[in-house]
């Protein structure tokens, strides 16, 4: 889904340089339930004129049933899903590349995807899959993770208030038990590919602008 946020487009100084970079890039917006992956992911998408993937839509039916019943997914439930997120992101990158070649888009961030990617090994699984696909494709996509976090109680309150979503709010607890916020060598400032964003007390618009500025500061 693409939504228009002209205020974000004009308020982000980073966009011009991002547009000039023209290197196929996938940005995965991660974090536990309720941190704003979908909300911020859609705003980034609109600002960057990129493609968007809602990771939740790529789960097999059995995963959705489990989560809706308040049963946390196991690693084995997640591997296939994470690979699907990687494959779908790369496919959209290839499609977007054709648009860029036709000068219909001026962003180097070809695809934004929401995917909780809570553990380091999940992020590595996505990266490995993208690298495998890159090796067989003309489009060599780069991947960056933007990991959103907030206080657990805030997230429980938000997910409890959320209507029409399969994810039970009690699942925030099990997510916090396994969550590994990127740190050390995973961080962009340490030469890695992840940004962490404290979302507390910030509007989705402010978070989006912060992400764009921080990516731009690293010439992404
Ligand atoms: N920065 C924010 N401040 C306050 N509420 C937010 C913020 N980001 C998202 N929300 C709200 O929290 C709920 C969950 O957001 P959502 O984008 O669905 O999170 P996620 O995709 O990470 O589960 C939604 O009702 C959304 O409007
Ligand atoms: O946005 C949310 O409500 C959740 O974050 C949701 O996206 C869920 O977490 C994942 O689809 C898979 O579950 P795990 O995060 O447990 O891997």
Coordinates of C-alpha atoms and ligand atoms in Angstrom, one line a residue:
X1 CA 0.0 0.0 0.0
X2 CA 1.4 3.4 -0.9
X3 CA 0.2 6.6 0.9
X4 CA 1.1 10.1 0.2
X5 CA 2.8 12.2 2.9
X6 CA 4.0 15.4 1.2
X7 CA 5.0 17.0 4.5
X8 CA 7.5 14.2 5.0
X9 CA 8.8 14.4 1.5
X10 CA 9.5 18.1 1.9
X11 CA 10.8 17.9 5.5
X12 CA 13.4 15.2 4.9
X13 CA 16.6 16.8 3.7
X14 CA 18.1 13.4 3.1
X15 CA 16.0 12.5 0.2
X16 CA 17.9 14.2 -2.5
X17 CA 21.1 12.4 -1.8
X18 CA 19.3 9.1 -1.3
X19 CA 17.8 9.6 -4.7
X20 CA 21.2 10.2 -6.2
X21 CA 22.7 7.0 -4.8
X22 CA 20.6 4.8 -7.2
X23 CA 21.8 1.6 -5.5
X24 CA 19.1 -1.0 -5.1
X25 CA 18.3 -1.1 -1.4
X26 CA 15.9 -3.0 0.7
X27 CA 15.0 -1.5 4.1
X28 CA 13.5 -4.0 6.6
X29 CA 11.5 -2.3 9.4
X30 CA 11.7 -4.6 12.4
X31 CA 10.8 -4.6 16.0
X32 CA 8.1 -6.2 18.3
X33 CA 4.4 -5.9 17.8
X34 CA 3.0 -2.4 18.1
X35 CA 6.3 -0.5 17.6
X36 CA 4.9 1.0 14.4
X37 CA 6.5 -1.2 11.7
X38 CA 3.5 -0.9 9.5
X39 CA 2.7 2.7 10.2
X40 CA 6.3 3.9 9.8
X41 CA 7.0 1.4 7.0
X42 CA 4.1 2.9 4.9
X43 CA 5.3 6.4 5.6
X44 CA 8.9 5.6 4.5
X45 CA 7.4 4.0 1.4
X46 CA 5.4 7.0 0.5
X47 CA 8.3 9.4 1.1
X48 CA 10.7 7.3 -1.0
X49 CA 8.3 6.3 -3.7
X50 CA 9.4 2.7 -3.1
X51 CA 7.6 -0.7 -3.1
X52 CA 6.2 -2.0 0.2
X53 CA 5.8 -5.4 1.7
X54 CA 3.7 -6.1 4.8
X55 CA 5.6 -9.1 6.2
X56 CA 2.5 -10.3 8.1
X57 CA 0.8 -11.0 4.8
X58 CA 3.5 -13.5 4.0
X59 CA 3.0 -15.9 6.9
X60 CA 1.6 -19.4 6.1
X61 CA -1.9 -19.9 7.4
X62 CA -0.7 -22.1 10.3
X63 CA 1.5 -19.3 11.6
X64 CA -1.4 -16.9 11.6
X65 CA -3.6 -19.4 13.4
X66 CA -1.0 -20.0 16.1
X67 CA -0.4 -16.3 16.7
X68 CA -4.1 -15.6 16.8
X69 CA -4.4 -18.3 19.5
X70 CA -1.7 -16.6 21.5
X71 CA 0.9 -19.3 20.8
X72 CA 4.3 -17.9 20.0
X73 CA 5.9 -19.1 16.8
X74 CA 9.0 -21.3 17.1
X75 CA 12.2 -20.8 15.1
X76 CA 11.0 -23.6 12.8
X77 CA 7.8 -21.7 12.1
X78 CA 9.8 -18.6 11.2
X79 CA 12.6 -19.8 8.8
X80 CA 10.3 -20.3 5.8
X81 CA 8.6 -17.0 6.5
X82 CA 11.8 -15.0 6.8
X83 CA 13.0 -16.5 3.4
X84 CA 9.7 -15.5 1.8
X85 CA 10.2 -12.0 3.1
X86 CA 13.7 -11.9 1.5
X87 CA 12.5 -13.4 -1.8
X88 CA 9.5 -11.1 -2.1
X89 CA 11.6 -8.0 -1.3
X90 CA 14.2 -9.0 -3.9
X91 CA 11.4 -9.6 -6.5
X92 CA 10.0 -6.1 -5.8
X93 CA 13.5 -4.7 -6.1
X94 CA 13.8 -6.2 -9.6
X95 CA 10.5 -4.7 -10.6
X96 CA 11.4 -1.3 -9.2
X97 CA 14.8 -1.4 -11.0
X98 CA 12.9 -1.6 -14.3
X99 CA 10.9 1.5 -13.2
X100 CA 14.1 3.4 -12.2
X101 CA 15.6 2.5 -15.6
X102 CA 12.6 4.2 -17.1
X103 CA 13.2 7.2 -14.8
X104 CA 9.8 6.7 -13.1
X105 CA 11.4 6.6 -9.7
X106 CA 14.3 8.6 -8.2
X107 CA 14.9 6.7 -5.0
X108 CA 17.7 4.2 -4.3
X109 CA 15.5 2.5 -1.6
X110 CA 13.6 0.2 -3.9
X111 CA 11.7 -1.8 -1.3
X112 CA 10.6 -1.2 2.3
X113 CA 9.4 -4.3 4.2
X114 CA 7.9 -4.7 7.6
X115 CA 9.1 -7.8 9.4
X116 CA 9.7 -8.1 13.1
X117 CA 13.1 -9.8 12.7
X118 CA 13.5 -10.0 16.4
X119 CA 16.6 -12.1 16.7
X120 CA 20.0 -11.6 15.2
X121 CA 19.8 -15.0 13.5
X122 CA 16.5 -14.0 11.9
X123 CA 18.2 -10.9 10.4
X124 CA 21.1 -13.1 9.3
X125 CA 18.6 -15.5 7.6
X126 CA 17.1 -12.7 5.6
X127 CA 20.6 -11.4 4.7
X128 CA 21.8 -14.8 3.6
X129 CA 18.8 -15.4 1.5
X130 CA 19.1 -12.0 -0.2
X131 CA 22.8 -12.7 -0.9
X132 CA 22.0 -16.1 -2.4
X133 CA 19.4 -14.5 -4.7
X134 CA 21.9 -11.6 -5.5
X135 CA 24.4 -14.2 -6.7
X136 CA 21.8 -15.4 -9.3
X137 CA 20.4 -12.0 -10.3
X138 CA 21.5 -8.9 -12.2
X139 CA 20.0 -6.9 -9.3
X140 CA 22.4 -6.9 -6.4
X141 CA 20.3 -5.6 -3.5
X142 CA 21.7 -4.1 -0.3
X143 CA 19.8 -4.7 2.9
X144 CA 19.4 -2.4 5.9
X145 CA 17.4 -3.1 9.1
X146 CA 15.6 -0.3 11.0
X147 CA 14.7 -1.8 14.3
X148 CA 12.0 0.1 16.2
X149 CA 11.7 -0.4 20.0
X150 CA 9.6 1.0 22.8
X151 CA 8.6 0.1 26.4
X152 CA 6.8 -3.3 26.7
X153 CA 3.8 -1.8 28.5
X154 CA 3.3 0.8 25.8
X155 CA 3.3 -2.0 23.2
X156 CA 0.8 -4.1 25.1
X157 CA -1.5 -1.1 25.4
X158 CA -1.2 -0.4 21.7
X159 CA -1.7 -3.9 20.5
X160 CA -4.7 -4.4 22.9
X161 CA -6.3 -1.3 21.4
X162 CA -5.6 -2.5 17.8
X163 CA -8.7 -3.8 16.0
X164 CA -8.8 -6.4 13.2
X165 CA -5.3 -7.8 13.8
X166 CA -4.6 -11.5 14.3
X167 CA -1.8 -10.9 16.8
X168 CA -2.8 -11.4 20.5
X169 CA -1.4 -8.6 22.7
X170 CA -0.1 -11.2 25.1
X171 CA 2.4 -12.2 22.5
X172 CA 4.4 -9.0 23.2
X173 CA 5.6 -10.7 26.4
X174 CA 7.0 -13.7 24.5
X175 CA 8.5 -11.4 21.9
X176 CA 10.4 -9.5 24.6
X177 CA 11.8 -12.8 25.9
X178 CA 13.5 -13.6 22.7
X179 CA 14.1 -10.2 21.3
X180 CA 17.7 -9.1 20.5
X181 CA 17.8 -5.4 19.7
X182 CA 20.7 -5.0 17.2
X183 CA 23.9 -4.0 19.0
X184 CA 27.7 -4.0 18.5
X185 CA 28.8 -5.0 15.0
X186 CA 25.3 -5.2 13.7
X187 CA 25.0 -1.4 14.0
X188 CA 25.6 1.0 11.1
X189 CA 27.9 3.1 13.2
X190 CA 30.0 -0.1 13.8
X191 CA 30.1 -1.0 10.1
X192 CA 27.0 -3.2 10.3
X193 CA 23.6 -2.8 8.6
X194 CA 21.2 -1.9 11.4
X195 CA 19.8 1.2 12.9
X196 CA 17.9 1.1 16.2
X197 CA 15.2 3.7 16.8
X198 CA 13.8 4.5 20.2
X199 CA 10.2 5.4 19.3
X200 CA 9.0 6.5 22.8
X201 CA 7.2 9.8 22.8
X202 CA 7.7 10.3 19.1
X203 CA 5.0 10.5 16.4
X204 CA 5.3 8.1 13.4
X205 CA 6.1 11.2 11.2
X206 CA 8.9 12.2 13.5
X207 CA 10.3 8.6 13.5
X208 CA 10.1 8.5 9.7
X209 CA 12.0 11.7 9.3
X210 CA 14.6 10.6 11.8
X211 CA 15.1 7.3 9.9
X212 CA 15.5 9.1 6.6
X213 CA 18.0 11.5 8.1
X214 CA 20.0 8.8 9.7
X215 CA 20.1 6.7 6.6
X216 CA 21.1 9.8 4.6
X217 CA 23.9 10.6 7.0
X218 CA 25.4 7.2 6.0
X219 CA 24.8 7.9 2.3
X220 CA 22.1 5.2 2.1
Ligands
LIG1 N1 5.0 6.3 17.2 C1 3.7 6.0 17.6 N2 3.1 6.6 18.6 C2 1.8 6.3 18.9 N3 1.1 5.3 18.4 C3 1.7 4.6 17.3 C4 3.0 4.9 16.9 N4 3.3 4.1 15.9 C5 2.3 3.3 15.7 N5 1.3 3.6 16.6 C6 0.0 2.9 16.7 O1 0.2 1.7 17.3 C7 -0.6 0.7 16.7 C8 0.4 -0.4 16.2 O2 1.1 0.2 15.1 P1 1.5 -0.8 13.9 O3 2.1 0.1 12.8 O4 0.5 -1.7 13.5 O5 2.7 -1.6 14.6 P2 3.4 -2.9 14.2 O6 3.3 -3.0 12.7 O7 4.8 -2.8 14.6 O8 2.7 -4.0 14.9 C9 -1.4 1.3 15.7 O9 -2.7 1.6 16.3 C10 -0.7 2.6 15.4 O10 -1.5 3.7 15.0
LIG2 O1 3.3 -6.4 13.8 C1 3.0 -7.3 14.7 O2 1.9 -7.3 15.2 C2 3.9 -8.4 15.0 O3 5.2 -7.9 15.1 C3 3.9 -9.4 13.9 O4 4.4 -8.9 12.8 C4 4.5 -10.7 14.3 O5 5.4 -10.5 15.3 C5 5.3 -11.4 13.2 O6 4.5 -11.5 12.1 C6 5.8 -12.8 13.4 O7 6.0 -13.1 14.7 P1 7.4 -13.0 15.5 O8 7.6 -11.5 15.7 O9 7.0 -13.7 16.7 O10 8.5 -13.6 14.7

